CSV table of C-alpha atoms and ligand atoms in Angstrom, one decimal:
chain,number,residue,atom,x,y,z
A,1,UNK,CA,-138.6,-49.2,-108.1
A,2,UNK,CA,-139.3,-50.9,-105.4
A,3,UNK,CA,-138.5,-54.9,-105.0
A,4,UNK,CA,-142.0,-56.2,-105.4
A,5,UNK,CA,-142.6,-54.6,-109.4
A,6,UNK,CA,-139.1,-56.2,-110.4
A,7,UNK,CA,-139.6,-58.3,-112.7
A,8,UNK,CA,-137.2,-62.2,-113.0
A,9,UNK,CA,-135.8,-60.1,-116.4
A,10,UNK,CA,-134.4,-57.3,-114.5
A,11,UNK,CA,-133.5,-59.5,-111.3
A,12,UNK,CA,-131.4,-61.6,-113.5
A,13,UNK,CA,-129.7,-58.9,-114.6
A,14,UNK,CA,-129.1,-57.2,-111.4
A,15,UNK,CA,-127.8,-60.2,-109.3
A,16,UNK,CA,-125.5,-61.2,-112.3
A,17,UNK,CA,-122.5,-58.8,-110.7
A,18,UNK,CA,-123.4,-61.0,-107.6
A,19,UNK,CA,-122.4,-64.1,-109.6
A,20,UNK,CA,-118.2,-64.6,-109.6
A,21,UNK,CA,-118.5,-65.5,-113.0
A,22,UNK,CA,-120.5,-63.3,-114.5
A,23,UNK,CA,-119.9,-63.5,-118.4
A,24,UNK,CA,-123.8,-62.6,-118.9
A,25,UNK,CA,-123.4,-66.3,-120.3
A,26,UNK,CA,-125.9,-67.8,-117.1
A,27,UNK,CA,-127.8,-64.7,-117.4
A,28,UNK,CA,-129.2,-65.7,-120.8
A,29,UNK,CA,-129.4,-69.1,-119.9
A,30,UNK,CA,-131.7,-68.5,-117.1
A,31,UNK,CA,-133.6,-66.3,-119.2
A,32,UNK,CA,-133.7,-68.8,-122.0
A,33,UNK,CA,-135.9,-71.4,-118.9
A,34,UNK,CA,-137.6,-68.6,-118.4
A,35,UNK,CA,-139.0,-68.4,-122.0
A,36,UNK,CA,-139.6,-72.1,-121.7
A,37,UNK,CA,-141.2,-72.1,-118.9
A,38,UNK,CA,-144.1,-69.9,-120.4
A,39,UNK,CA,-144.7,-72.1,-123.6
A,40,UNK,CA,-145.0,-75.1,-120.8
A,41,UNK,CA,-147.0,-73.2,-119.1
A,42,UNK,CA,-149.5,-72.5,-121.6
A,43,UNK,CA,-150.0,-75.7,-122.1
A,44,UNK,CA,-150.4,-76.9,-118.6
A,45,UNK,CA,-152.9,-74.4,-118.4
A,46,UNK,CA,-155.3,-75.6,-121.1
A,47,UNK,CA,-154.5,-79.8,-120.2
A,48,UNK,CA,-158.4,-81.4,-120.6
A,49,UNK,CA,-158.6,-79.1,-124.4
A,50,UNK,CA,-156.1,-80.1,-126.2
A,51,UNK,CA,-154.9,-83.5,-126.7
A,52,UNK,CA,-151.5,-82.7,-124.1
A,53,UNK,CA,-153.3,-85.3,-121.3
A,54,UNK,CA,-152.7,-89.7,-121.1
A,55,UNK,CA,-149.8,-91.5,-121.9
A,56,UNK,CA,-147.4,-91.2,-124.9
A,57,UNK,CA,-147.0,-94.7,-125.2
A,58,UNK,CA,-143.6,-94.6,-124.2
A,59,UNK,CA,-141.8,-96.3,-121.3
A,60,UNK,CA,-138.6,-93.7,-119.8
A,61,UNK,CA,-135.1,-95.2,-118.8
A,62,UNK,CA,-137.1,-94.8,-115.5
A,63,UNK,CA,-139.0,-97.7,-116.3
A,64,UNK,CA,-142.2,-95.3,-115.9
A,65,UNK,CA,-145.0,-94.2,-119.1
A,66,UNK,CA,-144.1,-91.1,-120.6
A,67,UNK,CA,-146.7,-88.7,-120.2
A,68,UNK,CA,-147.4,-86.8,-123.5
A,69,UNK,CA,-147.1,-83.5,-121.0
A,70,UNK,CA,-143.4,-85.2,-119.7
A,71,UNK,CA,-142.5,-85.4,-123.7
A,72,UNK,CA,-143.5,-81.8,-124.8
A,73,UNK,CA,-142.2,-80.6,-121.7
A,74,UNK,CA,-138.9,-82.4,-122.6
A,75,UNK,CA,-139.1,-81.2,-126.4
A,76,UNK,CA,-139.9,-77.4,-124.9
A,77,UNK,CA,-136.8,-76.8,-123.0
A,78,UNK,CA,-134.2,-78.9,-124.9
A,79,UNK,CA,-135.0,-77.1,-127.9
A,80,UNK,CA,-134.9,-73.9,-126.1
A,81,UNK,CA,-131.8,-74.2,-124.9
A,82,UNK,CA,-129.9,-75.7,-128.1
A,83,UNK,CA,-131.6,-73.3,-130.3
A,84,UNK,CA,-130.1,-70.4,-128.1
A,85,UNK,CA,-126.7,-72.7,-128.1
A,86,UNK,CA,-126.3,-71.8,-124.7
A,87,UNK,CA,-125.1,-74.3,-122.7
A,88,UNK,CA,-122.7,-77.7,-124.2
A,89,UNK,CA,-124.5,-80.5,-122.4
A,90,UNK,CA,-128.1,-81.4,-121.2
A,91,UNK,CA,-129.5,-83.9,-119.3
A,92,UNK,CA,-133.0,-85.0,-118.8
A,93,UNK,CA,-135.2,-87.3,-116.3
A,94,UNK,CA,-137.0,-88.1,-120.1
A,95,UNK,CA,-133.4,-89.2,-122.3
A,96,UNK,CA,-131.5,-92.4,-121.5
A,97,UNK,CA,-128.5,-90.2,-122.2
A,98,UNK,CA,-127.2,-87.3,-121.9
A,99,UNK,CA,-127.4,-85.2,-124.7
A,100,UNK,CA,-124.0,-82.8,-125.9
A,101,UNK,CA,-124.6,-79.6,-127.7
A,102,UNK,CA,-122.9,-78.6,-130.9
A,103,UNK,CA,-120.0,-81.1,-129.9
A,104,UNK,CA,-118.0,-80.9,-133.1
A,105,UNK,CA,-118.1,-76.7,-133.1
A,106,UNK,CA,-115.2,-75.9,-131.4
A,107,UNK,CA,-116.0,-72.4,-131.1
A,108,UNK,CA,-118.8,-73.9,-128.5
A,109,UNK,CA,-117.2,-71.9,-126.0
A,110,UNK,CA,-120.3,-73.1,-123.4
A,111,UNK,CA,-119.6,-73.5,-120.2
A,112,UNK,CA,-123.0,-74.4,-118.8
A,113,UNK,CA,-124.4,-77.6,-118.5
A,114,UNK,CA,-127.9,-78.3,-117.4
A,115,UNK,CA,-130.0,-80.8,-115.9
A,116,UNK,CA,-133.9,-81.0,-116.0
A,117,UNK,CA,-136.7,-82.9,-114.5
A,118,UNK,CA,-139.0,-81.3,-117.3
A,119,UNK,CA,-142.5,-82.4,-115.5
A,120,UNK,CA,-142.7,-83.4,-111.6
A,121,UNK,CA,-145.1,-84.6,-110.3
A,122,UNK,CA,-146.4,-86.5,-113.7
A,123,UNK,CA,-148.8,-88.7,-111.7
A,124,UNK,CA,-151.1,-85.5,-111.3
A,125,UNK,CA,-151.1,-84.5,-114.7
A,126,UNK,CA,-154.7,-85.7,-115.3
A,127,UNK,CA,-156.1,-85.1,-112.6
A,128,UNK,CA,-155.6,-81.0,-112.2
A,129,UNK,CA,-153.4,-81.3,-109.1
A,130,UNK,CA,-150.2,-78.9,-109.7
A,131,UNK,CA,-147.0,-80.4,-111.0
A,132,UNK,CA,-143.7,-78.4,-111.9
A,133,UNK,CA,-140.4,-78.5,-113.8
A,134,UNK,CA,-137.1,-79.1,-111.9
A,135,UNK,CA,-133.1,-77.5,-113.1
A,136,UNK,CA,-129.8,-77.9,-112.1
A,137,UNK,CA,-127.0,-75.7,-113.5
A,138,UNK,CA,-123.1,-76.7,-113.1
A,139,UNK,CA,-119.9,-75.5,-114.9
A,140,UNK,CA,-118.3,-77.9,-117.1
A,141,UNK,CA,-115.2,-79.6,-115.7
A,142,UNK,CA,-114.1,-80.7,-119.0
A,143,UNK,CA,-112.3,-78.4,-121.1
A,144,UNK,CA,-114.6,-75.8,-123.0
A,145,UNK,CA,-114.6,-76.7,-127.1
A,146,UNK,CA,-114.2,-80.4,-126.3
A,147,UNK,CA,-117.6,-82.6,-126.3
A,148,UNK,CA,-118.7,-82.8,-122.5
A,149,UNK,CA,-118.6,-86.4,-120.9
A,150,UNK,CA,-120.4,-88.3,-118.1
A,151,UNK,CA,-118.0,-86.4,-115.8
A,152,UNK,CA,-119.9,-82.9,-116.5
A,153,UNK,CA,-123.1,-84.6,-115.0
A,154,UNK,CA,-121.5,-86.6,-112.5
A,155,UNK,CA,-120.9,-83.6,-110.2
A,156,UNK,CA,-121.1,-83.0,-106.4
A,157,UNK,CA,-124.7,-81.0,-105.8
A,158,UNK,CA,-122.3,-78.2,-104.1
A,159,UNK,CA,-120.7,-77.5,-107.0
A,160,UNK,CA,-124.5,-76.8,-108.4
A,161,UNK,CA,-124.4,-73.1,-110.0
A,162,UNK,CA,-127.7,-72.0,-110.1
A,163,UNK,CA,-131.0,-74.4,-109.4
A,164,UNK,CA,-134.6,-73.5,-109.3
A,165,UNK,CA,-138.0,-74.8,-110.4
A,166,UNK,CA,-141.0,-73.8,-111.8
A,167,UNK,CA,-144.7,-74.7,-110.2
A,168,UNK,CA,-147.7,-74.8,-112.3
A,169,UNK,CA,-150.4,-74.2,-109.8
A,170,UNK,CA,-152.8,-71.7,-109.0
A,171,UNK,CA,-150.5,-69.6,-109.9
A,172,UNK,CA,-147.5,-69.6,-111.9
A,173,UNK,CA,-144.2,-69.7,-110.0
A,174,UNK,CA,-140.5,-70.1,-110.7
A,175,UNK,CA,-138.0,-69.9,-107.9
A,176,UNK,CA,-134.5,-70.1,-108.1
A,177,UNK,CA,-131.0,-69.6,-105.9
A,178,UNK,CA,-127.5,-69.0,-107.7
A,179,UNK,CA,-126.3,-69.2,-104.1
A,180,UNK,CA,-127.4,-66.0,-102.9
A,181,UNK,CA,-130.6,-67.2,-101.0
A,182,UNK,CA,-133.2,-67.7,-102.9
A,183,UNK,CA,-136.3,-65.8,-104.8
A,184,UNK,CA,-140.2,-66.3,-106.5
A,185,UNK,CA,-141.3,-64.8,-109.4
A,186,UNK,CA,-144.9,-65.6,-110.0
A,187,UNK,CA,-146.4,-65.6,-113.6
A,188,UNK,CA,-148.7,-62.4,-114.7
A,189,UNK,CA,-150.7,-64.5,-117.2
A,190,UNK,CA,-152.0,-61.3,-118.9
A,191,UNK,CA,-149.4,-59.5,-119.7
A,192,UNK,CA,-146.9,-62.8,-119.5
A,193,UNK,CA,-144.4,-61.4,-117.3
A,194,UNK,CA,-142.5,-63.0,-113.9
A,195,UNK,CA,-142.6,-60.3,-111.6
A,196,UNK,CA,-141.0,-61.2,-107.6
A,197,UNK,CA,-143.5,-61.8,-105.4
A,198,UNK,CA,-141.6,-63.8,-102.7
A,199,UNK,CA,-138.2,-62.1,-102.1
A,200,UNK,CA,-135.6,-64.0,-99.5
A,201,UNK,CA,-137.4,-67.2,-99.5
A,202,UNK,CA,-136.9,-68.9,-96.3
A,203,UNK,CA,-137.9,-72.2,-94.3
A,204,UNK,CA,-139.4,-71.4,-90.7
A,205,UNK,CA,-136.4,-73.8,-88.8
A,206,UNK,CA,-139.5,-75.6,-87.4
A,207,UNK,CA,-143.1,-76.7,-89.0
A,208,UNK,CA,-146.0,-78.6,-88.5
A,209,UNK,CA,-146.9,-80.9,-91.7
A,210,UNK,CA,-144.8,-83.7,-93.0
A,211,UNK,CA,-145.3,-85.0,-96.4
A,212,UNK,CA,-144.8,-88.7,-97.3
A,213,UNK,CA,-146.5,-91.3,-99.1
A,214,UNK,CA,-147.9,-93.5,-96.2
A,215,UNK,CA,-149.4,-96.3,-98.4
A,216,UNK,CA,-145.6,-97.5,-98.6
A,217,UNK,CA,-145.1,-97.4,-94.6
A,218,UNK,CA,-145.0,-100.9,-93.9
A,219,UNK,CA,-142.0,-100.9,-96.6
A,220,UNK,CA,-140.3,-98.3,-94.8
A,221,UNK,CA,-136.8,-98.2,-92.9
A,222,UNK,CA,-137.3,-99.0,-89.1
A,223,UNK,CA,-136.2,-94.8,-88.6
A,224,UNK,CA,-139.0,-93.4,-90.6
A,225,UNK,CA,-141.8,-95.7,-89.2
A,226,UNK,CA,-140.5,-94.2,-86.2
A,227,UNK,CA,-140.4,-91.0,-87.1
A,228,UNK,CA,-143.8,-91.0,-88.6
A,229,UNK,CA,-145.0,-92.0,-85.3
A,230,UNK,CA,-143.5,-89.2,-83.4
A,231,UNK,CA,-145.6,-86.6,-86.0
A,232,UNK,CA,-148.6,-88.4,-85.3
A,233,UNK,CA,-148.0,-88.7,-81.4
A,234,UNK,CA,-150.4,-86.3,-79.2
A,235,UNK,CA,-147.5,-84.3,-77.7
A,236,UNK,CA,-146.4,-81.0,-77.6
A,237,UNK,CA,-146.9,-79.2,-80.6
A,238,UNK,CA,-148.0,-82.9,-82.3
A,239,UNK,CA,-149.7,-84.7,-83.9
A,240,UNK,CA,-148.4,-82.5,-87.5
A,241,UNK,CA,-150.6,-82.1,-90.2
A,242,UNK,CA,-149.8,-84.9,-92.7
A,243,UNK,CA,-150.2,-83.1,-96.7
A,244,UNK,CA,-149.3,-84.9,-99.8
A,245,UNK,CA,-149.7,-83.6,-103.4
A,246,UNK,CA,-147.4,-86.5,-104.8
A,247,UNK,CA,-145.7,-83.4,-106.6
A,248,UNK,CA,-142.2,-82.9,-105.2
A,249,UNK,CA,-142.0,-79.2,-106.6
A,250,UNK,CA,-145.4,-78.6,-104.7
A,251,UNK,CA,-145.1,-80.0,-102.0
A,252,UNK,CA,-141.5,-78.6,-101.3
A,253,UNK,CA,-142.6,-75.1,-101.9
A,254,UNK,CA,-145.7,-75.5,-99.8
A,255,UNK,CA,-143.5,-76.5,-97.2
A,256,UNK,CA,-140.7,-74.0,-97.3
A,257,UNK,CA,-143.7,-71.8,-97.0
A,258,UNK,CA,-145.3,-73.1,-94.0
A,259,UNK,CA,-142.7,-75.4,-92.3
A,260,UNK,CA,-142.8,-78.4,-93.2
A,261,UNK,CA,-140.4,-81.9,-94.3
A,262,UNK,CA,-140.6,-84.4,-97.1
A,263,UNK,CA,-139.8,-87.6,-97.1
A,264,UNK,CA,-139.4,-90.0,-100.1
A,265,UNK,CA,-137.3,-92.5,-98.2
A,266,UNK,CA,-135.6,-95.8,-99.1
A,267,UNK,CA,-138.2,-99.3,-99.1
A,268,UNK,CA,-138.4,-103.0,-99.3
A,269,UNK,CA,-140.2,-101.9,-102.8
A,270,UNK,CA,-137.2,-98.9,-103.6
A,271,UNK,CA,-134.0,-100.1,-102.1
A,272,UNK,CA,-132.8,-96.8,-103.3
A,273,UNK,CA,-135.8,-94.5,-103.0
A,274,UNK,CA,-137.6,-93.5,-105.7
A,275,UNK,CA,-136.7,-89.4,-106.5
A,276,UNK,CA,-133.7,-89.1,-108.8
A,277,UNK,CA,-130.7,-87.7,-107.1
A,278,UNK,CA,-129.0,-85.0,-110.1
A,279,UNK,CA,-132.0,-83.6,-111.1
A,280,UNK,CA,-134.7,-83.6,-108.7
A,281,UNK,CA,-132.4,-84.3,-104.9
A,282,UNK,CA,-129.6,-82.3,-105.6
A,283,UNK,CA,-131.7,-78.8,-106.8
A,284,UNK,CA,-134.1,-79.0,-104.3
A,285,UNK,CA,-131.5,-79.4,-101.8
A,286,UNK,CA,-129.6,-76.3,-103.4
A,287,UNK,CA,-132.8,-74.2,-102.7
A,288,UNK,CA,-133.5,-76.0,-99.5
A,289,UNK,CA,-130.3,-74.9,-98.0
A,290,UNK,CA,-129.6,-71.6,-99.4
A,291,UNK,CA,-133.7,-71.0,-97.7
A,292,UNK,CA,-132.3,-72.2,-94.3
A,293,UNK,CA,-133.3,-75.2,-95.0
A,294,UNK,CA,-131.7,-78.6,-94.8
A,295,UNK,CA,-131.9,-82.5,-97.1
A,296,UNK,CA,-130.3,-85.3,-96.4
A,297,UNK,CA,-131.0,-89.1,-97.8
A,298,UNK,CA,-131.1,-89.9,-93.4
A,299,UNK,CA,-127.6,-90.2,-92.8
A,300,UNK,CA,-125.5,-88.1,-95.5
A,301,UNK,CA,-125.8,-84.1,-96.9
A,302,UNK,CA,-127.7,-84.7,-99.9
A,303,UNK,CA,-125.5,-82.4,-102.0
A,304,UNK,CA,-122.1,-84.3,-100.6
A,305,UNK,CA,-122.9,-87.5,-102.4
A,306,UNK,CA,-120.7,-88.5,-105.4
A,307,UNK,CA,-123.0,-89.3,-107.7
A,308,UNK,CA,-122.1,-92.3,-110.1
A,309,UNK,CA,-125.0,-92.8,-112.5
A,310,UNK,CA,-126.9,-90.1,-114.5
A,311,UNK,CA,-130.6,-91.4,-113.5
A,312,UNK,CA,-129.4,-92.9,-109.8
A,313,UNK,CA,-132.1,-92.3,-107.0
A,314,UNK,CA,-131.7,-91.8,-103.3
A,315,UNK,CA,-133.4,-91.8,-100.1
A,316,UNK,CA,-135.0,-87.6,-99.8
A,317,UNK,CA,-135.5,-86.4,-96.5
A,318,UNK,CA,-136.0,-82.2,-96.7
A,319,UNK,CA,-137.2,-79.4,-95.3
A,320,UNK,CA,-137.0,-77.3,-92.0
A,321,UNK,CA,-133.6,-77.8,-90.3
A,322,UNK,CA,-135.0,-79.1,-86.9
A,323,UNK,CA,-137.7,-81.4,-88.0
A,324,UNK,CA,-135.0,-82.8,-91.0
A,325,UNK,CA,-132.1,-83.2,-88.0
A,326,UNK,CA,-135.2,-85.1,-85.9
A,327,UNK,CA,-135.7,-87.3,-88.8
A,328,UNK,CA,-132.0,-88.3,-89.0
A,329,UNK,CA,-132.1,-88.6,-85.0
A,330,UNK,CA,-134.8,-91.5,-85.9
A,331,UNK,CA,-132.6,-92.8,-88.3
A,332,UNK,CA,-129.6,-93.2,-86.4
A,333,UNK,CA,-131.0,-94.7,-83.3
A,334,UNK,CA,-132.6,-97.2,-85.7
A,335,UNK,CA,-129.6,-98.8,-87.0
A,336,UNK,CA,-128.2,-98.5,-83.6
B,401,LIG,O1,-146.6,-91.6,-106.3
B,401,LIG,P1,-145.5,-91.6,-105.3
B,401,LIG,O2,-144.8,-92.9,-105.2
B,401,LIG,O3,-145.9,-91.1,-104.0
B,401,LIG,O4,-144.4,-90.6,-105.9
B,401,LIG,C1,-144.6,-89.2,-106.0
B,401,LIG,C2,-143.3,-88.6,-106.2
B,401,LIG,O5,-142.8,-89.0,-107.5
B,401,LIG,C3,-142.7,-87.9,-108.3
B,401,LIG,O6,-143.8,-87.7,-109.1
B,401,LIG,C4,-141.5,-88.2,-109.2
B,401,LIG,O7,-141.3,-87.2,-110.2
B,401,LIG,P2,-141.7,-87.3,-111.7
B,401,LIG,O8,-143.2,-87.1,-111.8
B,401,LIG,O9,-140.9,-86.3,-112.3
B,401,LIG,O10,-141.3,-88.7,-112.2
B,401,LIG,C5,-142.5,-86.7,-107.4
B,401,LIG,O11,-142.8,-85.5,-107.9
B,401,LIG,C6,-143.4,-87.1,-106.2
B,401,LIG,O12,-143.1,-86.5,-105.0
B,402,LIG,MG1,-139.9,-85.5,-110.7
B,403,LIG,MG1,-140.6,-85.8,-114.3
């Protein structure tokens, strides 16, 4: 058969042996955000119908109004995975804390935990403009049969497992790395089925678009006003094309894609950026560098950072090696 009919359910099975721990246990969780990636899905693709669009009325631990497509999203994949009691801890962009599966079962030999950013890009919800779903997957470092703790989630992104996310554009895509480079499936909505359509994903070492929110640049670090003035400067292969979806899935994947870097930095308004480091920085820098790629918050490998707080946020520079190491050049000459 050849690679382009596989489809993410045979995949998954064939790259388990790849996987040093293969139990079968990580198969089925990926499989089980697979299945919950459809019944988003089908909702994304019908937002305007049904009553899935606006706020839920709810403010998140992030200070920011729930969407009621954040909430379902939320309720989708949590149920999914502690119906399937496959994994002993989740954490969510949408819960204040993290939430521990099946804690007083001491059979709950689960050694998965996982963390989600159920809907990215939330902002474009309403307005038909593609947003995505973001997962992190790490081995427990508490013992298995004990309720997981704040240590579980407080991991290293290098110790990441598995990580991936799911866009809901004009097509359907969910692309993943275990740490063996990393793959697209995209969505046949007739038939239901991920088949892989972009095998060996990889970042072209240079690009020429750079994605940012440039209504904050006055805010910005003295580096990245710096840097946003060499992509604009008429030299070379420059000015770059500036694109911005305000979806980090989206504009990541366009990016790997094309060439490309994305900056959420640090600002007088977000001393400490604004993207959430464990489960939006640390997967997409997972994918980022197993695709050749690179992510950094400036000055420090994004996946090197201890983290210390489930929901903390940090500076997100990533994307093609040699335009992210440019960035960083910026950065460090700034604070010299
Ligand atoms: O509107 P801004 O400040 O440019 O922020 C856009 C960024 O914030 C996010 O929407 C944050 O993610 P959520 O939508 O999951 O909260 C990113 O997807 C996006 O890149
Ligand atoms: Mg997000
Ligand atoms: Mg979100």
């Amino acid at each position: 058969m050849s690679k382009q009919n596989k489809t993410l359910g045979e995949f998954i099975i064939e790259n388990q042996t790849a996987f040093k721990y293969t139990t079968g246990e990580l198969t089925r969780l990926l499989n089980s955000i697979r299945l919950a990636a459809k019944v988003v899905n089908h909702e994304v693709n019908k937002a305007g119908l049904v009553d899935i669009i606006g706020a839920a009325g709810d403010v998140n631990i992030q200070g920011e109004d729930q969407q009621k497509l954040d909430v379902y999203a939320n309720d989708i994949f949590i149920q999914t995975l502690k119906k399937r009691n496959i994994v002993c801890g989740i954490a969510s962009e949408e819960e204040d804390d993290f939430i521990t599966i099946n804690s007083q079962d001491s059979n709950n030999q689960n050694k998965y935990i996982v963390l989600i950013d159920p809907l990215d890009g939330s902002s474009n919800i309403d307005v038909n403009v593609s947003v995505g779903t973001i997962f992190s997957i790490y081995r427990r470092v508490t013992p298995v049969g004990t309720p997981v703790t704040i240590e579980d989630f407080l991991q290293e992104g290098h110790q990441q497992v598995a990580a991936g996310y799911v866009v809901y554009g004009t097509s359907t895509m969910l692309v993943y790395t275990t740490g063996a480079g990393v793959n697209g499936f995209t969505l046949n909505p007739a038939i239901g089925t991920f088949y892989l359509s972009h095998p060996d994903m990889s970042f072209p070492e240079d690009g020429q678009i750079y994605s940012c929110n440039e209504g904050n640049y006055i805010h910005f670090p003295q580096g990245i006003k710096d840097y946003i003035k060499y992509c604009q400067k008429e030299e070379g292969d420059r000015p770059y094309t500036s694109r911005y979806i305000g979806s980090l899935v989206s504009d990541f994947h366009r990016n790997m894609i094309k060439g490309g870097i994305y900056l959420y930095p640090k600002s007088s308004k977000n001393p400490q950026g604004k993207l959430r480091l464990l489960y939006e920085c640390n997967p997409m820098a997972f994918l980022a560098e197993q695709a050749n790629g690179k992510a950094s918050d400036g000055f420090r490998r994004i996946m090197d950072i201890k983290p210390t707080e489930l929901h903390e946020r940090v500076p997100f520079i990533c994307g093609s090696k040699n335009m992210v190491e440019k960035a960083e050049e910026f950065e460090r000459n700034a604070k010299q």
